[in-house]
Coordinates of C-alpha atoms in Angstrom, one line a residue:
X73 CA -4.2 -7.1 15.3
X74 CA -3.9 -8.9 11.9
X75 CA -3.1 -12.2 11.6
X76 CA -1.1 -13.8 8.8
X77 CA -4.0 -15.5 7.2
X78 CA -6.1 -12.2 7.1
X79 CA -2.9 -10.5 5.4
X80 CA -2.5 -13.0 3.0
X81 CA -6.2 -12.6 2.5
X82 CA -5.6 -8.9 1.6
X83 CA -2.5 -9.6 -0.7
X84 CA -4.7 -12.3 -2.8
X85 CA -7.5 -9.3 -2.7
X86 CA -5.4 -7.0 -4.5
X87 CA -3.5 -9.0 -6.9
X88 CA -4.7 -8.7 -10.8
X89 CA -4.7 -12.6 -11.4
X90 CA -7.3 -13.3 -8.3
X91 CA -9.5 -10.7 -9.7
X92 CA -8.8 -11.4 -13.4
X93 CA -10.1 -15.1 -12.1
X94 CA -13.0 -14.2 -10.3
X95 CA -14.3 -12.1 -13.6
X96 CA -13.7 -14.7 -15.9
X97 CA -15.5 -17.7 -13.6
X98 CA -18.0 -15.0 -13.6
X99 CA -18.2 -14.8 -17.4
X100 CA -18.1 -18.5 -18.4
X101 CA -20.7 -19.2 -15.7
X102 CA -23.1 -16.4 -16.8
X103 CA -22.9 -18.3 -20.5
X104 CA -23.9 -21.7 -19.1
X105 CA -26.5 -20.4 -16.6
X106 CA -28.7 -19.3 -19.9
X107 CA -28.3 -23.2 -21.2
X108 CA -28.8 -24.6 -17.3
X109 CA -31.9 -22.7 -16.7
X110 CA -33.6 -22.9 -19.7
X111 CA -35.8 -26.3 -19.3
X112 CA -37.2 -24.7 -16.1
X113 CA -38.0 -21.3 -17.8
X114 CA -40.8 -20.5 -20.1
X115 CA -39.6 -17.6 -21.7
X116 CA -42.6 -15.5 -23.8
X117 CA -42.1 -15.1 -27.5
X118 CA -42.8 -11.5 -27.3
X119 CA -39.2 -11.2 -25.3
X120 CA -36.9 -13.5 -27.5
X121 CA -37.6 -10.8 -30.2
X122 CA -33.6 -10.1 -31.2
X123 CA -32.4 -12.9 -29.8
X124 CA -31.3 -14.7 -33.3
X125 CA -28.9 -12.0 -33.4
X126 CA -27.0 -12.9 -30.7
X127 CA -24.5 -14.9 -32.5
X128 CA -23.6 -11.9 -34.5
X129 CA -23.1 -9.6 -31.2
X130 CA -21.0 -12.2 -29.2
X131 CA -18.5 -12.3 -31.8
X132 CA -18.2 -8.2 -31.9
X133 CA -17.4 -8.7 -28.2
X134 CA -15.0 -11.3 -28.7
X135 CA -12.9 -9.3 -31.2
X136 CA -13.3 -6.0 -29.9
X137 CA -12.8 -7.1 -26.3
X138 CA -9.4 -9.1 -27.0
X139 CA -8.2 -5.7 -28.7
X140 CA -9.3 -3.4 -25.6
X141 CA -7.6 -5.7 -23.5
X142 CA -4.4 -5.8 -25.1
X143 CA -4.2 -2.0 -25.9
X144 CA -5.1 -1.2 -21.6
X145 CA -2.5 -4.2 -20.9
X146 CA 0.1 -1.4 -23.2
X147 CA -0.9 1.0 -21.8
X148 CA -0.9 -0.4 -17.8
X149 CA 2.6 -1.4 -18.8
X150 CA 3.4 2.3 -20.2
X151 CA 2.3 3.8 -16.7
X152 CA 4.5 1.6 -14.6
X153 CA 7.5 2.3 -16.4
X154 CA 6.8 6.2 -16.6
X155 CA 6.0 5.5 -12.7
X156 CA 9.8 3.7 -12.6
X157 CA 11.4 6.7 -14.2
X158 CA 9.7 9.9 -13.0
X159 CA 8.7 9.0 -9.5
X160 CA 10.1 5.7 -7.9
X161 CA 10.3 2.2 -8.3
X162 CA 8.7 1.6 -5.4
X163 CA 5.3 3.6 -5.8
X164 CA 5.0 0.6 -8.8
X165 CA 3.7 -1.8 -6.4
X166 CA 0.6 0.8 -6.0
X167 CA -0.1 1.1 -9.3
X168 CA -0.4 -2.6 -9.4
X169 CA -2.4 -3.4 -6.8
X170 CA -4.7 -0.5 -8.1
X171 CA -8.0 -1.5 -8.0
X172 CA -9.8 0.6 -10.6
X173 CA -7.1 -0.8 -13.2
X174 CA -7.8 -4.3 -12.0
X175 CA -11.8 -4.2 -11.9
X176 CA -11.4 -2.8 -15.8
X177 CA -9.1 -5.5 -16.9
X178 CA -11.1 -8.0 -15.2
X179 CA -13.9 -6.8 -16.8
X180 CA -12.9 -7.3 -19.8
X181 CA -11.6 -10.7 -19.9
X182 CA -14.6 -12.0 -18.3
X183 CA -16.0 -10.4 -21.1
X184 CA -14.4 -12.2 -23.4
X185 CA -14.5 -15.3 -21.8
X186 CA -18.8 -15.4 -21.6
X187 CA -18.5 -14.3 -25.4
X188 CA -16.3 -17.0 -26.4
X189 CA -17.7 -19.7 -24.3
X190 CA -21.2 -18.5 -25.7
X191 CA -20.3 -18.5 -29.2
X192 CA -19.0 -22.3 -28.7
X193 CA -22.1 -23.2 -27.1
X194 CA -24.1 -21.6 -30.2
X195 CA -22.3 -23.4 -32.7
X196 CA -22.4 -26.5 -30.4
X197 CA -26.1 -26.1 -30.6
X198 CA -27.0 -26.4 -26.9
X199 CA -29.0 -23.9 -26.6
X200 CA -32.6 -23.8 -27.4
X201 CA -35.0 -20.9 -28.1
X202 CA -35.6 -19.9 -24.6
X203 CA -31.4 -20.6 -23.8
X204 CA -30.8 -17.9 -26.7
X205 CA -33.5 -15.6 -25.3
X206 CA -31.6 -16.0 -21.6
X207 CA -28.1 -15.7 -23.4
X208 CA -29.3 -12.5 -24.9
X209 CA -30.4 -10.9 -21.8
X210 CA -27.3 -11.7 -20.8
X211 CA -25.3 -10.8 -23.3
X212 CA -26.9 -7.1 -23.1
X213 CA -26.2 -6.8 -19.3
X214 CA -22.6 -7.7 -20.2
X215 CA -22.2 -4.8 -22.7
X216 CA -24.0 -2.3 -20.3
X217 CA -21.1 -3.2 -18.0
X218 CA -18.4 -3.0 -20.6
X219 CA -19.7 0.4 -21.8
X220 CA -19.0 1.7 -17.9
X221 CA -15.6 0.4 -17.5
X222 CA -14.8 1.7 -20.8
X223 CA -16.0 4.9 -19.4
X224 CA -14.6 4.9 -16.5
X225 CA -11.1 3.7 -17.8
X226 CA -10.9 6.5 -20.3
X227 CA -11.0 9.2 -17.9
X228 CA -9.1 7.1 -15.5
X229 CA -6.1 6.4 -18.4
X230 CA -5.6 10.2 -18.3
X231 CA -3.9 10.3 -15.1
X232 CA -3.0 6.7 -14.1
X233 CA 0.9 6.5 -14.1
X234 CA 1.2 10.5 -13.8
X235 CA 3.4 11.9 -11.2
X236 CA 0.6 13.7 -9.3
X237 CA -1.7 10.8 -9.2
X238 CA 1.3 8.3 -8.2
X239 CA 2.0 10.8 -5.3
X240 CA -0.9 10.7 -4.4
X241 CA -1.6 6.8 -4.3
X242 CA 1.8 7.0 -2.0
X243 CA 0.7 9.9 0.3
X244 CA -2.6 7.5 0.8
X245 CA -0.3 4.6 1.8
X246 CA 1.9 6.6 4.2
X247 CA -1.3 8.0 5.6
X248 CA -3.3 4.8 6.0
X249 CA 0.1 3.2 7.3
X250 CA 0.7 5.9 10.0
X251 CA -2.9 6.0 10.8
X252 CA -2.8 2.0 11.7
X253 CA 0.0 2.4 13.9
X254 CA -2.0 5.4 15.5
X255 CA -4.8 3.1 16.4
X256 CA -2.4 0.6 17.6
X257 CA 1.3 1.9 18.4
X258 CA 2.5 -1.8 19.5
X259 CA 0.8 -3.8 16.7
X260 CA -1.9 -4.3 19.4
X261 CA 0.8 -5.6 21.9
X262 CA 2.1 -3.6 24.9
X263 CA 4.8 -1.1 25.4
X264 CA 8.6 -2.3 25.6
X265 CA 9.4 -2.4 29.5
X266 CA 12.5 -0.5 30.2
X267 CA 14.6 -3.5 31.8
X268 CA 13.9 -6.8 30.8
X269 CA 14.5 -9.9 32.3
X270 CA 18.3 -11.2 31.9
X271 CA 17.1 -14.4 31.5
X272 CA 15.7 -14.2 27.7
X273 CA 16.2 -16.4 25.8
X274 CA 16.7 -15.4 21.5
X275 CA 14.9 -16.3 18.8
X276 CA 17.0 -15.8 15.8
X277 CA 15.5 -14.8 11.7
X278 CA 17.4 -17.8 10.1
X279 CA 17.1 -15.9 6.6
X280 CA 17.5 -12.4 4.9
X281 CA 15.2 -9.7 4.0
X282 CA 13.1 -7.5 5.3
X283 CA 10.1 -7.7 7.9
X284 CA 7.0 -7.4 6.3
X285 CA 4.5 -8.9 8.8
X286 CA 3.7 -9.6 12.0
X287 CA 1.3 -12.1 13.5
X288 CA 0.3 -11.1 16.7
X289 CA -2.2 -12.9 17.0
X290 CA -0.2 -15.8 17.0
X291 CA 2.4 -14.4 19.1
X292 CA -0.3 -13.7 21.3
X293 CA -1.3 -17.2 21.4
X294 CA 1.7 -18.3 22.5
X295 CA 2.0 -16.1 25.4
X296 CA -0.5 -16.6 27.9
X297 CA 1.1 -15.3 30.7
X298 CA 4.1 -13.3 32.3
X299 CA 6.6 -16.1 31.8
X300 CA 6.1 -16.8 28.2
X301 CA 6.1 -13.2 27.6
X302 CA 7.2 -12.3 24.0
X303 CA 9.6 -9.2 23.7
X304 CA 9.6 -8.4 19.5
X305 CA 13.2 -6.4 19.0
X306 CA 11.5 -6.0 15.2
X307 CA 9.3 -3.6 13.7
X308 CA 8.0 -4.4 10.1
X309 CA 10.2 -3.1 7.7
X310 CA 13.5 -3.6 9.4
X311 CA 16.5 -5.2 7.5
X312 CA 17.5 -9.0 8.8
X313 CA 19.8 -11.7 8.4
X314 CA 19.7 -14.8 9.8
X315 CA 21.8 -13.8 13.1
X316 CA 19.9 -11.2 14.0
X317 CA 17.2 -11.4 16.9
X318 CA 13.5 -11.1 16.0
X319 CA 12.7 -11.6 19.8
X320 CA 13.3 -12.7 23.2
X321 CA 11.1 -14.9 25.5
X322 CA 11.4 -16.7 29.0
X323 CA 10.0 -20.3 28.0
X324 CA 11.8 -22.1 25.6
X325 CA 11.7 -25.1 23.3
X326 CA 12.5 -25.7 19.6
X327 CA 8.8 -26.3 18.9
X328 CA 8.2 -22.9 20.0
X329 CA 11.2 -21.0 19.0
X330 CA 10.1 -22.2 15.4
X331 CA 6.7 -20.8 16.4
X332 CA 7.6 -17.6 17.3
X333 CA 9.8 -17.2 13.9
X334 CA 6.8 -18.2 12.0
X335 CA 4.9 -15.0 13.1
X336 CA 7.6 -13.2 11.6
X337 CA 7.1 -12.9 7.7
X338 CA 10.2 -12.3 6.0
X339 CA 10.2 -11.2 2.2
X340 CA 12.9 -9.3 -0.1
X341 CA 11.2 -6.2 -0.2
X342 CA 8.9 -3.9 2.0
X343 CA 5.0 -3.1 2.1
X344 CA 3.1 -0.4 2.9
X345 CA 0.9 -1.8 4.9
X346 CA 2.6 -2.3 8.8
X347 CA 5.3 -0.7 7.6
X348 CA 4.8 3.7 7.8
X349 CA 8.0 4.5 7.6
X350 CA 8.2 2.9 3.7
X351 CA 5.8 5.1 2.7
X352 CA 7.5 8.2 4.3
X353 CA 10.9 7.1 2.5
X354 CA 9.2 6.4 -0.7
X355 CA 7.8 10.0 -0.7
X356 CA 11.5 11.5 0.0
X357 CA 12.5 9.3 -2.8
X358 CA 10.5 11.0 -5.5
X359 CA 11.2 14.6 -4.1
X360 CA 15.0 13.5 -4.7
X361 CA 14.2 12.6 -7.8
X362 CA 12.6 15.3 -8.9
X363 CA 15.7 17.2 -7.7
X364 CA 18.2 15.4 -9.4
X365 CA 19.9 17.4 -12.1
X366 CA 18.2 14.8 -15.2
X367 CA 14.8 16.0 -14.0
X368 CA 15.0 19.5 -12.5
X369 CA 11.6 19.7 -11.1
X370 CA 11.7 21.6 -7.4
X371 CA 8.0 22.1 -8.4
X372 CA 7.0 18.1 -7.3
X373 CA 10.2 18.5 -4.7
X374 CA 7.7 21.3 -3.2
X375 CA 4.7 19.6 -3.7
X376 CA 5.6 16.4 -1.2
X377 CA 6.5 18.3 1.1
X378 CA 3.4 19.5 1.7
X379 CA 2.5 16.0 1.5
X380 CA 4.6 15.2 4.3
X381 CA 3.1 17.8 6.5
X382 CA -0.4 16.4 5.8
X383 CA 0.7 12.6 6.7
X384 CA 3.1 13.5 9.5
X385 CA 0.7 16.1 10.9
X386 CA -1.9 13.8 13.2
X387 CA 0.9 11.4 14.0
X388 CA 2.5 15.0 15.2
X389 CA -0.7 15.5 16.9
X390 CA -0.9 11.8 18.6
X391 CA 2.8 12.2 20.3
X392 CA 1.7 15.3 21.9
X393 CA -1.7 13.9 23.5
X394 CA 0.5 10.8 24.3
X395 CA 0.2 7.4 23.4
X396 CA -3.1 5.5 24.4
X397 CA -2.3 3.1 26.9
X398 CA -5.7 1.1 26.5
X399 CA -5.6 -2.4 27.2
X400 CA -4.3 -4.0 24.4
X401 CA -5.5 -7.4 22.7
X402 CA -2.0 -9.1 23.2
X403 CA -1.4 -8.7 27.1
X404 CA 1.9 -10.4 26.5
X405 CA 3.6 -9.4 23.9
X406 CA 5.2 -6.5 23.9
X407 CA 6.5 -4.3 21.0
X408 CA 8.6 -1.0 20.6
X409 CA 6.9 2.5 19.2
X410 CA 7.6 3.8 16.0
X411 CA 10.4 6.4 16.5
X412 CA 9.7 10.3 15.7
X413 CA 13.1 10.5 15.2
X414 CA 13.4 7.8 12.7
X415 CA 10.3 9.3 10.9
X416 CA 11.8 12.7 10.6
X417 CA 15.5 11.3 9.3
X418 CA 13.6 9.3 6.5
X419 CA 11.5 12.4 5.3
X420 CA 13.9 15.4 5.8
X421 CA 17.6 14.2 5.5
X422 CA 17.2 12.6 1.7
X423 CA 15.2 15.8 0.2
X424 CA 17.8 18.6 2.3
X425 CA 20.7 16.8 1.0
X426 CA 19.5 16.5 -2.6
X427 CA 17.9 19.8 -2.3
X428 CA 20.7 21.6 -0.7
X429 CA 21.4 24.3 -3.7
X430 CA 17.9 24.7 -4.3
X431 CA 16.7 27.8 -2.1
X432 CA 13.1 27.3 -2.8
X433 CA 13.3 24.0 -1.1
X434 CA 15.1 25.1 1.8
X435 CA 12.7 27.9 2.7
X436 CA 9.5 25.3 2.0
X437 CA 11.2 22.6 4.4
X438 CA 11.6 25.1 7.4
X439 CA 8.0 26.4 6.5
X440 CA 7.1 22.6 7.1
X441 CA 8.9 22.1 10.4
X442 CA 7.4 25.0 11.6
X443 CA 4.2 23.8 10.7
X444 CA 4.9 20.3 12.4
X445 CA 6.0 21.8 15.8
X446 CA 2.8 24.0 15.7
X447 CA 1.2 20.8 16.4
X448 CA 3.6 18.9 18.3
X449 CA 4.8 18.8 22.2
X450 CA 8.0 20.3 23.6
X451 CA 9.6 17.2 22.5
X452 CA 8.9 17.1 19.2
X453 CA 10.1 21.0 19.0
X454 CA 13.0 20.2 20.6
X455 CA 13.5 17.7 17.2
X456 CA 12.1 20.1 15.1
X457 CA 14.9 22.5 16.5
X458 CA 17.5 20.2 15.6
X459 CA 17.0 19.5 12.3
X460 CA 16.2 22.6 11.4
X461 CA 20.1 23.6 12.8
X462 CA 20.8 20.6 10.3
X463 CA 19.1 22.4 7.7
X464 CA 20.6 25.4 8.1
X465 CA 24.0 24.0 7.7
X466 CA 23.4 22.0 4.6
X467 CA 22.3 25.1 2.7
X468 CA 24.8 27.4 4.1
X469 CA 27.0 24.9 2.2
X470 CA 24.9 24.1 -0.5
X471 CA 23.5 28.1 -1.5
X472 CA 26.3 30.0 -3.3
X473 CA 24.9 33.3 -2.8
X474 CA 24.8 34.9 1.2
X475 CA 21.4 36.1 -0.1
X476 CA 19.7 33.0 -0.6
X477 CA 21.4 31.8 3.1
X478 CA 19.8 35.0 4.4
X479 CA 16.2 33.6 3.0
X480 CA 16.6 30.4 4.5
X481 CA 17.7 31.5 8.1
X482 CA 14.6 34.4 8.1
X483 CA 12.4 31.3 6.9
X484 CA 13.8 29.0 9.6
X485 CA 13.5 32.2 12.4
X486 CA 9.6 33.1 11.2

């Protein structure tokens, strides 16, 4: 289970500023460390040999890193927009919490910030000949690390923004995403009873948007036994307004009605992280892209679907063994599964209706159901079975040639 404040801790983890921040605290503190330290330190002359010339290499780092750092800023900007256009709005939020692009930038700003705190110092005169020896030694373990991001980011800049690499950073959400709710298919809660009490009382969202969070912990907390049970009528990522019910419990008061809504973070858009099925609609989303008729690419249409098989496949895998019924954390609270069903109508309906002319991508989805019922119980066959039927109807009226209809029905038989 993840509580709010551990979430929160993992949005603030990966934003640019908190790491930007960090770096640059870093910076100005490594520049003052060499003028704090140095009535305590007895540096030998023998080491302070280059250390007049420090003035000289701050201010190359200055310039030169307020340049790099504008041109990856460009170019940062460049990917996200290219990431907008060829693949999906959505995969953006990726690319900005990336954190090989944030290390780099942060990198250079702190950077920037010891040279230019460092050059005021000099010119302030604070430092004395042991503080310039320090700020040296400094300075050179600064440029060792600059020299590696730069590096780094110049092979990195080759691919960031491109549509294989943003696939990729969304088939790793999707996976990470379905693989959570693997480990814990009620949030760490317990499986919906089938009859509920009549006597629930609702507790209602009060605003708009979409789910992106759920404390259970919290919820937890305030259900310590079978009559403050907690029933959640939610999963993260589902649409609300302010009449609908996030969930139902026995006890009741307006102190903990407004509890209960509080565990229930509500936001205008959706995240990847409790949320699998985003990252299964993103990943239709830039297949149907790729096969609208302004891009014309069944090549990347082709290539997530094989990206769906590899994320659906061990969810496929953990319907068929069954669902663990360990004891869960919350004993309490209790949560409805992700759906199959919804997982399969989020991946396969958007790319067979977009790719319904496209014969290639009708033989490659029924060569991807296949594979998923390989793995997956008579249930799950039984909804492979039906939307391959869908399928076959959408390109019997999509194909133009009886050919290409024969293709697909031979692919959906094999």
């Amino acid at each position: 289970m993840v509580g709010r404040f551990r979430w929160v801790w993992r949005l603030l983890h990966r934003s640019l500023w908190y790491r930007a921040t960090l770096f640059s605290l870093g910076g100005v503190l490594t520049a003052l460390v060499a003028w704090l330290a140095s009535p305590w330190l007895d540096v030998p002359s023998a080491v302070s040999i280059g250390a007049r010339s420090v003035d000289s290499i701050l201010n190359i780092i200055a310039s030169s890193m307020l340049a790099v750092t504008t041109f990856s800023l460009s170019a940062m900007v460049t990917a996200y927009g290219s990431a907008t256009s060829n693949v999906s709005p959505r995969a953006t939020l990726l690319l900005i919490e990336d954190r090989i692009t944030q290390n780099t930038l942060a990198t250079f700003i702190g950077a920037f910030l010891f040279s230019l705190v460092g050059i005021i110092a000099l010119a302030a005169g604070v430092y004395d000949e042991d503080g310039r020896t320090l700020l040296f030694a400094a300075t050179i373990v600064v440029i060792v690390l600059v020299v590696y991001q730069l590096i780094k980011w110049a092979g990195y800049l080759t691919r960031l923004g491109r549509v294989r690499d943003t696939i990729a950073k969304v088939e790793r959400a999707a996976s990470d995403a379905l693989q959570s709710r693997i480990e814990n298919p009620y949030l760490g809660g317990q499986a919906m009873p089938a009859h509920s009490r009549p006597e629930l009382h609702p507790v209602r969202a009060g605003e708009v948007g979409y789910v992106q969070h759920i404390d259970m912990p919290l919820l937890d907390s305030l259900a310590t036994n079978e009559r403050e049970a907690i029933y959640v009528q939610v999963l993260p990522g589902k649409f609300v307004d302010s009449g609908v019910v996030l969930a139902t419990s026995g006890e009741t008061s307006d102190e903990r009605t407004r509890k209960i809504r509080t565990a229930f973070t509500i936001g205008p858009s959706r995240r990847f992280e409790q949320d699998p099925r985003f990252g299964i609609i993103v990943l239709a989303e830039v297949a149907s892209k790729a096969l609208s008729p302004g891009i014309n690419d069944p090549g990347t249409a082709i290539d997530v679907i094989g990206c769906g098989v590899r994320v659906l496949t061990p969810w496929m895998r953990h319907a068929a063994d069954g669902i663990d019924e360990a004891e869960q954390p919350a004993a309490h609270v209790f949560v409805e599964p992700l759906s199959t069903a919804d997982v399969f109508d989020d991946f396969f309906t958007p790319i067979a209706r977009d790719g319904a002319s496209t014969v290639e991508i009708g033989i490659r989805l029924q060569k991807a159901l296949s594979a998923l019922a390989a793995v997956g119980d008579e249930r799950s066959k039984r909804l492979v079975n039906d939307h391959r039927e869908l399928l076959l109807k959408r390109f019997d009226q999509g194909l133009t040639l009886e050919d290409d209809r024969q293709r697909v029905r031979r692919a959906a038989s094999d």
